[in-house]
PDB file of C-alpha atoms and ligand atoms in Angstrom:
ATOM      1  CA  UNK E   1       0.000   0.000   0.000  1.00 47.00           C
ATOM      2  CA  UNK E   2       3.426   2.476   0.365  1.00 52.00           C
ATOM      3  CA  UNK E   3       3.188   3.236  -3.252  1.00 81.00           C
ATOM      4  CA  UNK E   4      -0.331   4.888  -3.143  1.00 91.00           C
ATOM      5  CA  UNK E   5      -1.094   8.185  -3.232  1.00 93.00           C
ATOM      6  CA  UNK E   6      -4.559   8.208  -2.240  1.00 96.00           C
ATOM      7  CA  UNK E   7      -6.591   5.449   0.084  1.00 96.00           C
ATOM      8  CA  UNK E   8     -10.066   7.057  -0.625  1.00 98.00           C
ATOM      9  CA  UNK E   9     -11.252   8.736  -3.703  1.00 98.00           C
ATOM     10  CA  UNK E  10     -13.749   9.823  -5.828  1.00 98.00           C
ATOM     11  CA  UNK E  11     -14.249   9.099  -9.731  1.00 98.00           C
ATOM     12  CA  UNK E  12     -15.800  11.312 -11.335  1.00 98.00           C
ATOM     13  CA  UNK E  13     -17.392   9.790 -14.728  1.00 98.00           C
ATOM     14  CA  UNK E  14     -18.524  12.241 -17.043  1.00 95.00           C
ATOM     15  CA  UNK E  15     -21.749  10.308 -19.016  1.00 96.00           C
ATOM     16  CA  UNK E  16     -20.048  11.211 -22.454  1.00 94.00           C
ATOM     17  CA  UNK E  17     -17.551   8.627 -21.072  1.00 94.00           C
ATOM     18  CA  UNK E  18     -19.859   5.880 -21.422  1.00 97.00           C
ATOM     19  CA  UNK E  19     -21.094   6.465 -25.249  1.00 96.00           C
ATOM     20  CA  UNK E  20     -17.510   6.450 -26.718  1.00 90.00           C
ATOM     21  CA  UNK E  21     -17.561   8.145 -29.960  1.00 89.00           C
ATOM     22  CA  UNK E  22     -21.048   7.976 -30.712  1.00 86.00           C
ATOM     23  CA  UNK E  23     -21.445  10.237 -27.833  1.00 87.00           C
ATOM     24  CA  UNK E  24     -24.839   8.875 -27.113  1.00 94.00           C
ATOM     25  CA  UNK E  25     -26.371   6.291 -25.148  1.00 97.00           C
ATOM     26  CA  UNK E  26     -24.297   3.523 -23.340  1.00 98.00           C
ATOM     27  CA  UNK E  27     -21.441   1.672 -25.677  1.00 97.00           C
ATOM     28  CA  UNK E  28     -20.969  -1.904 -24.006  1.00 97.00           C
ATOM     29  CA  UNK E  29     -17.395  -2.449 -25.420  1.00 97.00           C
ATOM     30  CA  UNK E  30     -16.480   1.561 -23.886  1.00 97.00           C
ATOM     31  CA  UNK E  31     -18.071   0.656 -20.587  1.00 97.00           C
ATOM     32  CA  UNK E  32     -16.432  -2.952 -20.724  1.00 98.00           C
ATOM     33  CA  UNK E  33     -13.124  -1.039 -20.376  1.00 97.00           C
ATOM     34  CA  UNK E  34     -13.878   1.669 -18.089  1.00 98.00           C
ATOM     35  CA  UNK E  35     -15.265  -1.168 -15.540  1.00 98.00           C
ATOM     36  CA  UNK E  36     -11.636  -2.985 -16.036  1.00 98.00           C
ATOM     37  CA  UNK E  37      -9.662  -0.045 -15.680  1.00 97.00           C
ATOM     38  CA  UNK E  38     -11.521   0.680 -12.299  1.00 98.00           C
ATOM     39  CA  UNK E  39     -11.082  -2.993 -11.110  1.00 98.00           C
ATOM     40  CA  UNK E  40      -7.315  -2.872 -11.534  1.00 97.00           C
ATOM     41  CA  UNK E  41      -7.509   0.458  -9.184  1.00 97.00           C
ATOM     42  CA  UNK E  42      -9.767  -1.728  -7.050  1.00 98.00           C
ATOM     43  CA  UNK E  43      -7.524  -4.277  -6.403  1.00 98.00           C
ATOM     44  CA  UNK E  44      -4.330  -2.248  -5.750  1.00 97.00           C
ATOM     45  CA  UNK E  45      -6.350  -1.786  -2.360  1.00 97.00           C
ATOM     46  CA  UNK E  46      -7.791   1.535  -2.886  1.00 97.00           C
ATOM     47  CA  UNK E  47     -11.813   2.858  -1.383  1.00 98.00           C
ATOM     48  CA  UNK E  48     -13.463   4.131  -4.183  1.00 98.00           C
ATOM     49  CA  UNK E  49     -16.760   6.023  -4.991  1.00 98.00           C
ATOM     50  CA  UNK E  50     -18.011   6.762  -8.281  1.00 98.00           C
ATOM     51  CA  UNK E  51     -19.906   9.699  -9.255  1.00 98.00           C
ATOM     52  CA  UNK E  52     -21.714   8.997 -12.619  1.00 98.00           C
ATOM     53  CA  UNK E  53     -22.807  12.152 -14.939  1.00 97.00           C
ATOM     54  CA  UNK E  54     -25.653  11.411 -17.641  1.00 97.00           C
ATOM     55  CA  UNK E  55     -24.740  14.195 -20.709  1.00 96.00           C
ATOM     56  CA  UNK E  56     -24.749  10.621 -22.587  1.00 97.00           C
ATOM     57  CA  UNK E  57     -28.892   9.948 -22.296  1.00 97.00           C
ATOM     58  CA  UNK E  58     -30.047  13.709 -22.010  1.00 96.00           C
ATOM     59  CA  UNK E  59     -28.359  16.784 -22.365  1.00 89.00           C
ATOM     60  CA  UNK E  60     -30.127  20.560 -20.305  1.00 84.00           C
ATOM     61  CA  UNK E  61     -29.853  22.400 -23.791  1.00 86.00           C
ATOM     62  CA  UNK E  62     -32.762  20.039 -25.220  1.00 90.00           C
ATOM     63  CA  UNK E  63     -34.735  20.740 -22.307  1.00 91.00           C
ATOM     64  CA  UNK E  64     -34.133  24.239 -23.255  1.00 89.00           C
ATOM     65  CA  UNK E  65     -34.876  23.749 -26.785  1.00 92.00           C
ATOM     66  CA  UNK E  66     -38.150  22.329 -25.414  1.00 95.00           C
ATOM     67  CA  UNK E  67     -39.155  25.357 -23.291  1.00 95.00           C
ATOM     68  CA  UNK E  68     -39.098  23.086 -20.711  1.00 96.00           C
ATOM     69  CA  UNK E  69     -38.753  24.318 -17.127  1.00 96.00           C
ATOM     70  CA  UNK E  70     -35.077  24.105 -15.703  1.00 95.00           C
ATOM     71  CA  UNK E  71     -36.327  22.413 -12.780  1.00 96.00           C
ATOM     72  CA  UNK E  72     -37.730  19.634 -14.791  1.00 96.00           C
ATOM     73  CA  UNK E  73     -35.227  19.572 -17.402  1.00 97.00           C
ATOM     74  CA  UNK E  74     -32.688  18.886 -14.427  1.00 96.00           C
ATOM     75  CA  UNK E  75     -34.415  16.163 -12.838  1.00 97.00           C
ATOM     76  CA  UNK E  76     -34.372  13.930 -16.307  1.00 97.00           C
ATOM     77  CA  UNK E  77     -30.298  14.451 -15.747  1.00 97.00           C
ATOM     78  CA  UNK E  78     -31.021  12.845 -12.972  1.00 97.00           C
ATOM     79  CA  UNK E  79     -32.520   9.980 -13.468  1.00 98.00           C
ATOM     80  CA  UNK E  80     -30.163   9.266 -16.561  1.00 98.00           C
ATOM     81  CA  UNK E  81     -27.047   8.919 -13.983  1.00 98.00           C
ATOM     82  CA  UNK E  82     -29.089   6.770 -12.260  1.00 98.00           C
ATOM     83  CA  UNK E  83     -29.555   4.673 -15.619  1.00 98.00           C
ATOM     84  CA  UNK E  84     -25.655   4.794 -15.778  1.00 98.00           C
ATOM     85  CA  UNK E  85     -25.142   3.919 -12.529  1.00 98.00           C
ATOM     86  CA  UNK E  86     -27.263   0.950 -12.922  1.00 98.00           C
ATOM     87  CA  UNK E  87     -24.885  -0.067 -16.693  1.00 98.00           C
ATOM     88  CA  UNK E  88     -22.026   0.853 -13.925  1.00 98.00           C
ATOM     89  CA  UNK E  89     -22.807  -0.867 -11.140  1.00 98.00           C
ATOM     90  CA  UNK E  90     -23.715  -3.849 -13.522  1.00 98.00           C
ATOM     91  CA  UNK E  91     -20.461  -3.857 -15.695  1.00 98.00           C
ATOM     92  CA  UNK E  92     -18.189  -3.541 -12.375  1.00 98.00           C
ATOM     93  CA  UNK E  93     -19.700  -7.023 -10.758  1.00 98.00           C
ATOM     94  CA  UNK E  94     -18.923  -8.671 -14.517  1.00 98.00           C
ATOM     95  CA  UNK E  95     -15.448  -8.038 -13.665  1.00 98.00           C
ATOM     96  CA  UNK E  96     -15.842  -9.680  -9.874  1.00 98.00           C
ATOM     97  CA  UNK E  97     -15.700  -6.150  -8.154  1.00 98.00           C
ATOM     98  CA  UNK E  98     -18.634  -5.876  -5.364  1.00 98.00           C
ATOM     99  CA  UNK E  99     -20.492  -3.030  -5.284  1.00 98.00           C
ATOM    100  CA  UNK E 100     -23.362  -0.888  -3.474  1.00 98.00           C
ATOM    101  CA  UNK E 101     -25.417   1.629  -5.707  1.00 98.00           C
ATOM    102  CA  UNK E 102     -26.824   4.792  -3.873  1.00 98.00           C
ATOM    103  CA  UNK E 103     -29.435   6.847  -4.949  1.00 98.00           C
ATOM    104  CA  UNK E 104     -29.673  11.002  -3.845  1.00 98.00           C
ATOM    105  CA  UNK E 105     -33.402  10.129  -4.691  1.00 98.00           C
ATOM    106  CA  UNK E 106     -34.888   7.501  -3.222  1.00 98.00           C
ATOM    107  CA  UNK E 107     -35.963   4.635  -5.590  1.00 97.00           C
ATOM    108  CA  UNK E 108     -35.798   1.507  -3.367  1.00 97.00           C
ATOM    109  CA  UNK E 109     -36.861  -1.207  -5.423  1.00 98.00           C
ATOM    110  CA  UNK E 110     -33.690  -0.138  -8.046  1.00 98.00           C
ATOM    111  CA  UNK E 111     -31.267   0.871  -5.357  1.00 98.00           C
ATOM    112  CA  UNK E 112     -29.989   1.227  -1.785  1.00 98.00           C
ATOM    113  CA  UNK E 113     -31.197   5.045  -1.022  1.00 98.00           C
ATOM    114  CA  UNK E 114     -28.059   7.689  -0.189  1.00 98.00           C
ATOM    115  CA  UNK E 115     -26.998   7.362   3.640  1.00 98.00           C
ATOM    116  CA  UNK E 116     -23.576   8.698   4.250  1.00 98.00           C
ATOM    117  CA  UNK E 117     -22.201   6.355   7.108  1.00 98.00           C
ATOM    118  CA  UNK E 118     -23.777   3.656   5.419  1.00 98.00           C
ATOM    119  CA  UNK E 119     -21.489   4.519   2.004  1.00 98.00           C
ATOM    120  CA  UNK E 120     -18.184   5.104   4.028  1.00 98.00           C
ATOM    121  CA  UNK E 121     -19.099   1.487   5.683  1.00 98.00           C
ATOM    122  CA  UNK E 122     -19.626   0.060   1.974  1.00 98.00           C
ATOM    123  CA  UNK E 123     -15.940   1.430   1.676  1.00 98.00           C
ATOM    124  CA  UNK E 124     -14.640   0.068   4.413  1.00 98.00           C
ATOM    125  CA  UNK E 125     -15.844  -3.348   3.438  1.00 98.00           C
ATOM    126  CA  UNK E 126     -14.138  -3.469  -0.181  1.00 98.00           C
ATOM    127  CA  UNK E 127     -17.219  -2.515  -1.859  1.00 98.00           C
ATOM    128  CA  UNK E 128     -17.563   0.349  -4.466  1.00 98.00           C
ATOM    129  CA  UNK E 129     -20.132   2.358  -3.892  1.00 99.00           C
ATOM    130  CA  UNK E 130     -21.770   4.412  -7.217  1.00 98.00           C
ATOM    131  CA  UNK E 131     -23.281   7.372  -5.991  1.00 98.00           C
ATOM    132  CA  UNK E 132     -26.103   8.675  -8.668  1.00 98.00           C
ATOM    133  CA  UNK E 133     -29.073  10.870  -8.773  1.00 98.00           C
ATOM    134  CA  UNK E 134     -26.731  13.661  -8.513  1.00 98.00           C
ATOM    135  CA  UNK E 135     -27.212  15.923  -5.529  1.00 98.00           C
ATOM    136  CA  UNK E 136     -30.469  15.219  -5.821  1.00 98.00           C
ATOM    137  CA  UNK E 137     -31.300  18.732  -6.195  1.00 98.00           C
ATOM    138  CA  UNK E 138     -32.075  20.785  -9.683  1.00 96.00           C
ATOM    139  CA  UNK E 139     -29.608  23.410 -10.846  1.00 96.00           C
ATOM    140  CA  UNK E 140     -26.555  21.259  -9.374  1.00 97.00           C
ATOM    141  CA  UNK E 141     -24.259  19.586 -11.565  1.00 96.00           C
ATOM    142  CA  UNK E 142     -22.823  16.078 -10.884  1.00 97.00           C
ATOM    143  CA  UNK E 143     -19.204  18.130 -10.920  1.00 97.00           C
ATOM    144  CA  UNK E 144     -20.628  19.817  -7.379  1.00 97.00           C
ATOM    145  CA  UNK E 145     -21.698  16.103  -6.493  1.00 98.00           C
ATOM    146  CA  UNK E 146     -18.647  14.984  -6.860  1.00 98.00           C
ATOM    147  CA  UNK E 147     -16.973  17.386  -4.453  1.00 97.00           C
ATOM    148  CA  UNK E 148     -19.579  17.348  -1.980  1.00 98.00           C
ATOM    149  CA  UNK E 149     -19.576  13.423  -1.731  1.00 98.00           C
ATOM    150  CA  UNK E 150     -15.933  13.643  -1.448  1.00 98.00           C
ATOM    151  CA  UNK E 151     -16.164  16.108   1.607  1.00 98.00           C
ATOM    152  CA  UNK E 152     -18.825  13.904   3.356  1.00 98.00           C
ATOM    153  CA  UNK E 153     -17.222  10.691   3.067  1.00 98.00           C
ATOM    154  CA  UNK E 154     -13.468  12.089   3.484  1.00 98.00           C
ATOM    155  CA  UNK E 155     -12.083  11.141   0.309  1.00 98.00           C
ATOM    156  CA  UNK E 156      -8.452  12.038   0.306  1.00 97.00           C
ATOM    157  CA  UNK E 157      -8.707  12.896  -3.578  1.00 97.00           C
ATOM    158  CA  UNK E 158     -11.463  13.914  -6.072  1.00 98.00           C
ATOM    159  CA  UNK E 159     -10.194  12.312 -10.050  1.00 98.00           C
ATOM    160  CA  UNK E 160     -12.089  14.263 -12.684  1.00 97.00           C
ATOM    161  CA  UNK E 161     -12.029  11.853 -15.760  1.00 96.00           C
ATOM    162  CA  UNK E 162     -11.816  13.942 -18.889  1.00 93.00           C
ATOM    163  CA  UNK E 163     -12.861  12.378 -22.374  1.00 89.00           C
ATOM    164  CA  UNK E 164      -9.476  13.269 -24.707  1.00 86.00           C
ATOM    165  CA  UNK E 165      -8.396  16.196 -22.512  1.00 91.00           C
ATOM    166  CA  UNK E 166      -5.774  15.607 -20.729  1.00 94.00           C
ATOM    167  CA  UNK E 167      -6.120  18.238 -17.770  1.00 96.00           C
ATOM    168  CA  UNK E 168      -6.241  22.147 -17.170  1.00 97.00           C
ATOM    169  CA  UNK E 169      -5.077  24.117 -19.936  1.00 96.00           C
ATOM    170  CA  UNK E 170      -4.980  28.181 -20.334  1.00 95.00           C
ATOM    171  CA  UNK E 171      -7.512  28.018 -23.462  1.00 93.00           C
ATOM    172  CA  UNK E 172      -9.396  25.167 -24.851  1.00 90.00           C
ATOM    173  CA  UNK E 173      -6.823  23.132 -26.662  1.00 88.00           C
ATOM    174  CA  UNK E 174      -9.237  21.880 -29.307  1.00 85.00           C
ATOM    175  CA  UNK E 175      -9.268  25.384 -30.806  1.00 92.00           C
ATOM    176  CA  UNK E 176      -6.537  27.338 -29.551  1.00 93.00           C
ATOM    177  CA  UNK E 177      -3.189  25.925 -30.810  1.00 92.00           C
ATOM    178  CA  UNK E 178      -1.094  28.034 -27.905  1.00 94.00           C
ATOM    179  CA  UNK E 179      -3.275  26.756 -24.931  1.00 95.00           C
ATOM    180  CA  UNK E 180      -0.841  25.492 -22.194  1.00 95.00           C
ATOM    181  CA  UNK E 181      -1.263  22.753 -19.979  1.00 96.00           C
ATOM    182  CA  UNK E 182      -0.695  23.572 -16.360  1.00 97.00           C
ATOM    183  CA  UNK E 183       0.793  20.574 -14.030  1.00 97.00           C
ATOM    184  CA  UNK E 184      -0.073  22.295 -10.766  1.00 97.00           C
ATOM    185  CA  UNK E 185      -2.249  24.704  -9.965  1.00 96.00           C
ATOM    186  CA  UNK E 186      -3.902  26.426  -6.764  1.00 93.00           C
ATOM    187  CA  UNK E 187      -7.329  26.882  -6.244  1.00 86.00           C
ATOM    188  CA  UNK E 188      -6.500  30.581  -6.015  1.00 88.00           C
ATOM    189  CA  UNK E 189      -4.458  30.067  -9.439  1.00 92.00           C
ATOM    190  CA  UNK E 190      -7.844  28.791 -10.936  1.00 90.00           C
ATOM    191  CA  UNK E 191      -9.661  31.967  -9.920  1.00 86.00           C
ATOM    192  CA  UNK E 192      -6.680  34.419 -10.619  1.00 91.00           C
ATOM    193  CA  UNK E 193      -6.088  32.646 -13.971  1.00 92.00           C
ATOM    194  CA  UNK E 194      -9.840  32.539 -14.784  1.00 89.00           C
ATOM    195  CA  UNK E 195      -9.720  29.059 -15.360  1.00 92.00           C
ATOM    196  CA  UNK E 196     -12.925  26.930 -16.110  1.00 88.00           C
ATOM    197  CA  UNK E 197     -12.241  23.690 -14.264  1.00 90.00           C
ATOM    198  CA  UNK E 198     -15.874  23.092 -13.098  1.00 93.00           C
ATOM    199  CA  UNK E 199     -18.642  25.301 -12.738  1.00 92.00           C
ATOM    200  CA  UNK E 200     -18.559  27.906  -9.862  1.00 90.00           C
ATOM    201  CA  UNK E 201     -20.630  26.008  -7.367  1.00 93.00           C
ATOM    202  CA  UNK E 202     -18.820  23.449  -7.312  1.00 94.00           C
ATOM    203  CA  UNK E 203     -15.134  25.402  -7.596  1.00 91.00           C
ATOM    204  CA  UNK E 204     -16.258  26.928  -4.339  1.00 90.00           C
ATOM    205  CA  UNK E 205     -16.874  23.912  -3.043  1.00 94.00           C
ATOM    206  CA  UNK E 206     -13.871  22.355  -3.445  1.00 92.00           C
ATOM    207  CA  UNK E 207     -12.292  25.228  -2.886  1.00 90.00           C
ATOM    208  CA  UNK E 208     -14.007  25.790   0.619  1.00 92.00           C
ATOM    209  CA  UNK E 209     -12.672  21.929   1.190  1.00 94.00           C
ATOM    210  CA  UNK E 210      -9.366  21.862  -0.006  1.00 92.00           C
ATOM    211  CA  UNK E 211     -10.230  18.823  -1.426  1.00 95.00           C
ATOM    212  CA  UNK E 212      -7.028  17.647  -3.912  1.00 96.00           C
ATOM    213  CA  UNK E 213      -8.504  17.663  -7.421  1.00 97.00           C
ATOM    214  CA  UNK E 214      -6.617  16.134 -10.349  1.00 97.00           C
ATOM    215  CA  UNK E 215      -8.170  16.247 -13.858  1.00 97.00           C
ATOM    216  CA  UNK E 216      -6.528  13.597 -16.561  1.00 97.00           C
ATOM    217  CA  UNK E 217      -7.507  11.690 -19.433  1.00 96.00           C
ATOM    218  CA  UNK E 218      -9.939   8.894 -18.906  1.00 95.00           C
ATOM    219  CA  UNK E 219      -9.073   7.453 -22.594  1.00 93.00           C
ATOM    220  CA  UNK E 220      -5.445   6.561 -21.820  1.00 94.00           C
ATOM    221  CA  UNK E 221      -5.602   3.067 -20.554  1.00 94.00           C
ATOM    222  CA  UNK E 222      -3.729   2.622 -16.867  1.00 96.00           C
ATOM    223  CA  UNK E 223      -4.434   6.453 -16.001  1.00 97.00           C
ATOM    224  CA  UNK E 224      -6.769   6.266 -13.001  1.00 97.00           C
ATOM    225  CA  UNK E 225      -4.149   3.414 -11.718  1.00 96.00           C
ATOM    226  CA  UNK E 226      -1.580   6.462 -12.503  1.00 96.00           C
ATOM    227  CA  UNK E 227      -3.258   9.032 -10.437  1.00 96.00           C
ATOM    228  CA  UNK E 228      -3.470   6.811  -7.604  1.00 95.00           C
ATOM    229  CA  UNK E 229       0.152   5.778  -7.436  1.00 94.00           C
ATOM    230  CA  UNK E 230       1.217   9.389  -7.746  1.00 93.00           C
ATOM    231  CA  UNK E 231       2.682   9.526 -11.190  1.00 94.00           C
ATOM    232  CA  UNK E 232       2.574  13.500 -12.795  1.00 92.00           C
ATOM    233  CA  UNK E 233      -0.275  13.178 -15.192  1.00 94.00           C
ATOM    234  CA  UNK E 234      -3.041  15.490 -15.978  1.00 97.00           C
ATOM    235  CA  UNK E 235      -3.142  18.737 -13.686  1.00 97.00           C
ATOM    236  CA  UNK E 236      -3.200  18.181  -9.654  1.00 97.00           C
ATOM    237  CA  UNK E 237      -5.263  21.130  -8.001  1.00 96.00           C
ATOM    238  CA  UNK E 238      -4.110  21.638  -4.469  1.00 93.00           C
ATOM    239  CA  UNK E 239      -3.286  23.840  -2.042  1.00 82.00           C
TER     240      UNK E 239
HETATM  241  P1  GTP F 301     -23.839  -4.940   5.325  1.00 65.17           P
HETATM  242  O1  GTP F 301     -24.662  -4.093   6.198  1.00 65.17           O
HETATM  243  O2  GTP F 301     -22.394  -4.674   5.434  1.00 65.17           O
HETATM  244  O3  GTP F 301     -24.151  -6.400   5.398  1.00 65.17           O
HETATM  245  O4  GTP F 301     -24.154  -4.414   3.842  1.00 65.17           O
HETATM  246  P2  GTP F 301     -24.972  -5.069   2.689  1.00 65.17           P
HETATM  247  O5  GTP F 301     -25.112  -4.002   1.653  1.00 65.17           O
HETATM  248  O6  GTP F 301     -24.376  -6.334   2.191  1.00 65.17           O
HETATM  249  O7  GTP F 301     -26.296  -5.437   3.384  1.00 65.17           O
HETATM  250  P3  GTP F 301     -27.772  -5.205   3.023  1.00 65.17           P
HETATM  251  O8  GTP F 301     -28.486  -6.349   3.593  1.00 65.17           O
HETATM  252  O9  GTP F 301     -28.153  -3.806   3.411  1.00 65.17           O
HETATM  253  O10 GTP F 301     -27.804  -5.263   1.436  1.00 65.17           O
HETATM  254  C1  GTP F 301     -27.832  -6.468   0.690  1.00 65.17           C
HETATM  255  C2  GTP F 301     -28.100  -6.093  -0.763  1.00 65.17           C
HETATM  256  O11 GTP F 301     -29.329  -5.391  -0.850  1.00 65.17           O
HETATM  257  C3  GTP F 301     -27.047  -5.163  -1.375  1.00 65.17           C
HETATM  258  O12 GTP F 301     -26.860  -5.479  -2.731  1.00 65.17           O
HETATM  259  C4  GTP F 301     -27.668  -3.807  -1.249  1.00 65.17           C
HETATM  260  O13 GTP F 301     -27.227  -2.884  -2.228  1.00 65.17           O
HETATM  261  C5  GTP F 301     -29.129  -4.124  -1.423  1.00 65.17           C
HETATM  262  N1  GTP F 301     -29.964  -3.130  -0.728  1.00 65.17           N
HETATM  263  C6  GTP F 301     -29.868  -2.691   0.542  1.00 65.17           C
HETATM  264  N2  GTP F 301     -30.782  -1.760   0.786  1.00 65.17           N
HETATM  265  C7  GTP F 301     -31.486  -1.596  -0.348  1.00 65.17           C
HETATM  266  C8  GTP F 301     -32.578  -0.754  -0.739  1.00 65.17           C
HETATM  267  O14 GTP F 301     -33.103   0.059   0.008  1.00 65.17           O
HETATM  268  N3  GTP F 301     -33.018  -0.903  -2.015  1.00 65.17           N
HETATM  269  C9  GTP F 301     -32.437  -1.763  -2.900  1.00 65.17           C
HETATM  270  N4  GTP F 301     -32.930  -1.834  -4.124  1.00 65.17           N
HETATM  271  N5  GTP F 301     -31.441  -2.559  -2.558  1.00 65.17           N
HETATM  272  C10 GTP F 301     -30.955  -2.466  -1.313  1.00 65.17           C
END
């Protein structure tokens, strides 16, 4: 255990992650991997909870495009990271790694409902626990869920899985040729630099927590195993 970084974390899967280039929907093969990569993190001894996005089954901006209320447009999100933490949750025990899923809203007959000392038990026990539903709240993102999970149960690191990016840059590297990737920041680095890591709710969060952050690239296989054992990849928030 000497060579680990971090005993406790938090995953954060974006729901993109799970429709691989379609960028829709649930890809079996793309989860397939994801749900290896996480057992080989698994069995280096680490505690880890997953928080599951769901951009991949329904996206705000069509609720928009709907005139729907925000409200109600926000609690379909949720109930597609529920769907993925179901496909999650399934795809993890195919690969002999036990795990509990938690709902923020309570839907008993699909899953255990959230209860914070009965997740960090979970934990204790070997058992990942999937945390979905989001905050259970409209108007918060599953980035703010993240961080706020990771406060409550302790976590000694939050790992913000990108799709293709590989951490924090100065511009967005897709269309700005001089962006530069950063290896270390501060939080107050991300507000003086006008960074956009996550969205402000959750920055202050984190930031009010102190809660090391690294963002890398999900699509590199061995990267979450990477983060965990300390090696420099993606961009380590801290401090
Ligand atoms: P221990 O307390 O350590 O024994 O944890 P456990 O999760 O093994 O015990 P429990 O008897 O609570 O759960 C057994 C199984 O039922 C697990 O797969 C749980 O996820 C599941 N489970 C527990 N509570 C609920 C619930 O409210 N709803 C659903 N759908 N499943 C639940």
């Amino acid at each position: 255990m000497s060579d680990l970084k971090y005993k406790r974390i938090v995953l954060k899967l974006s729901g993109e992650a799970l429709a691989g280039d379609k960028g829709f929907g649930i890809n079996p093969p793309v989860i397939k991997t994801i749900a290896e990569e996480i057992r080989d993190v698994y069995n280096l001894g680490i505690q880890i909870a997953i928080v599951v996005g769901g951009g991949n089954m329904w996206r705000g901006e069509a609720g928009e495009e709907m005139g729907m209320e925000r409200s109600q447009a926000d609690y379909i999100g949720m109930l597609s990271t529920i769907m993925n933490g179901l496909a999650l949750q399934d795809n993890l025990e195919s690969v002999e790694v036990p795990t509990r899923l938690q709902t923020s809203i309570e839907m008993k007959q699909i899953a255990e409902p959230y209860i914070r000392r009965k997740a960090v038990r979970h934990l204790e026990k070997g058992r990942i626990v999937i945390f979905a539903g989001g905050t259970g709240n409209p108007y918060f993102s599953t980035d703010t869920t993240a961080v706020l999970r990771a406060a409550e149960i302790n976590a000694d690191a939050i790992l913000m899985a990108k799709n293709g990016v590989d951490g924090i840059y100065s511009a967005d590297p897709k269309t700005d040729p001089n962006a530069k990737k950063y290896d270390h920041l501060t939080q107050m680095d991300i507000i003086n630099k006008g960074l956009h890591v996550m969205d402000t709710t959750a920055s202050s969060l984190s930031m009010d927590n102190n809660i090391p952050l690294v963002v890398f690239n999900l699509n590199k296989p061995g990267n979450i195993k990477k983060v965990v054992q300390g090696e420099k990849i993606g961009t380590i928030v801290e401090g």
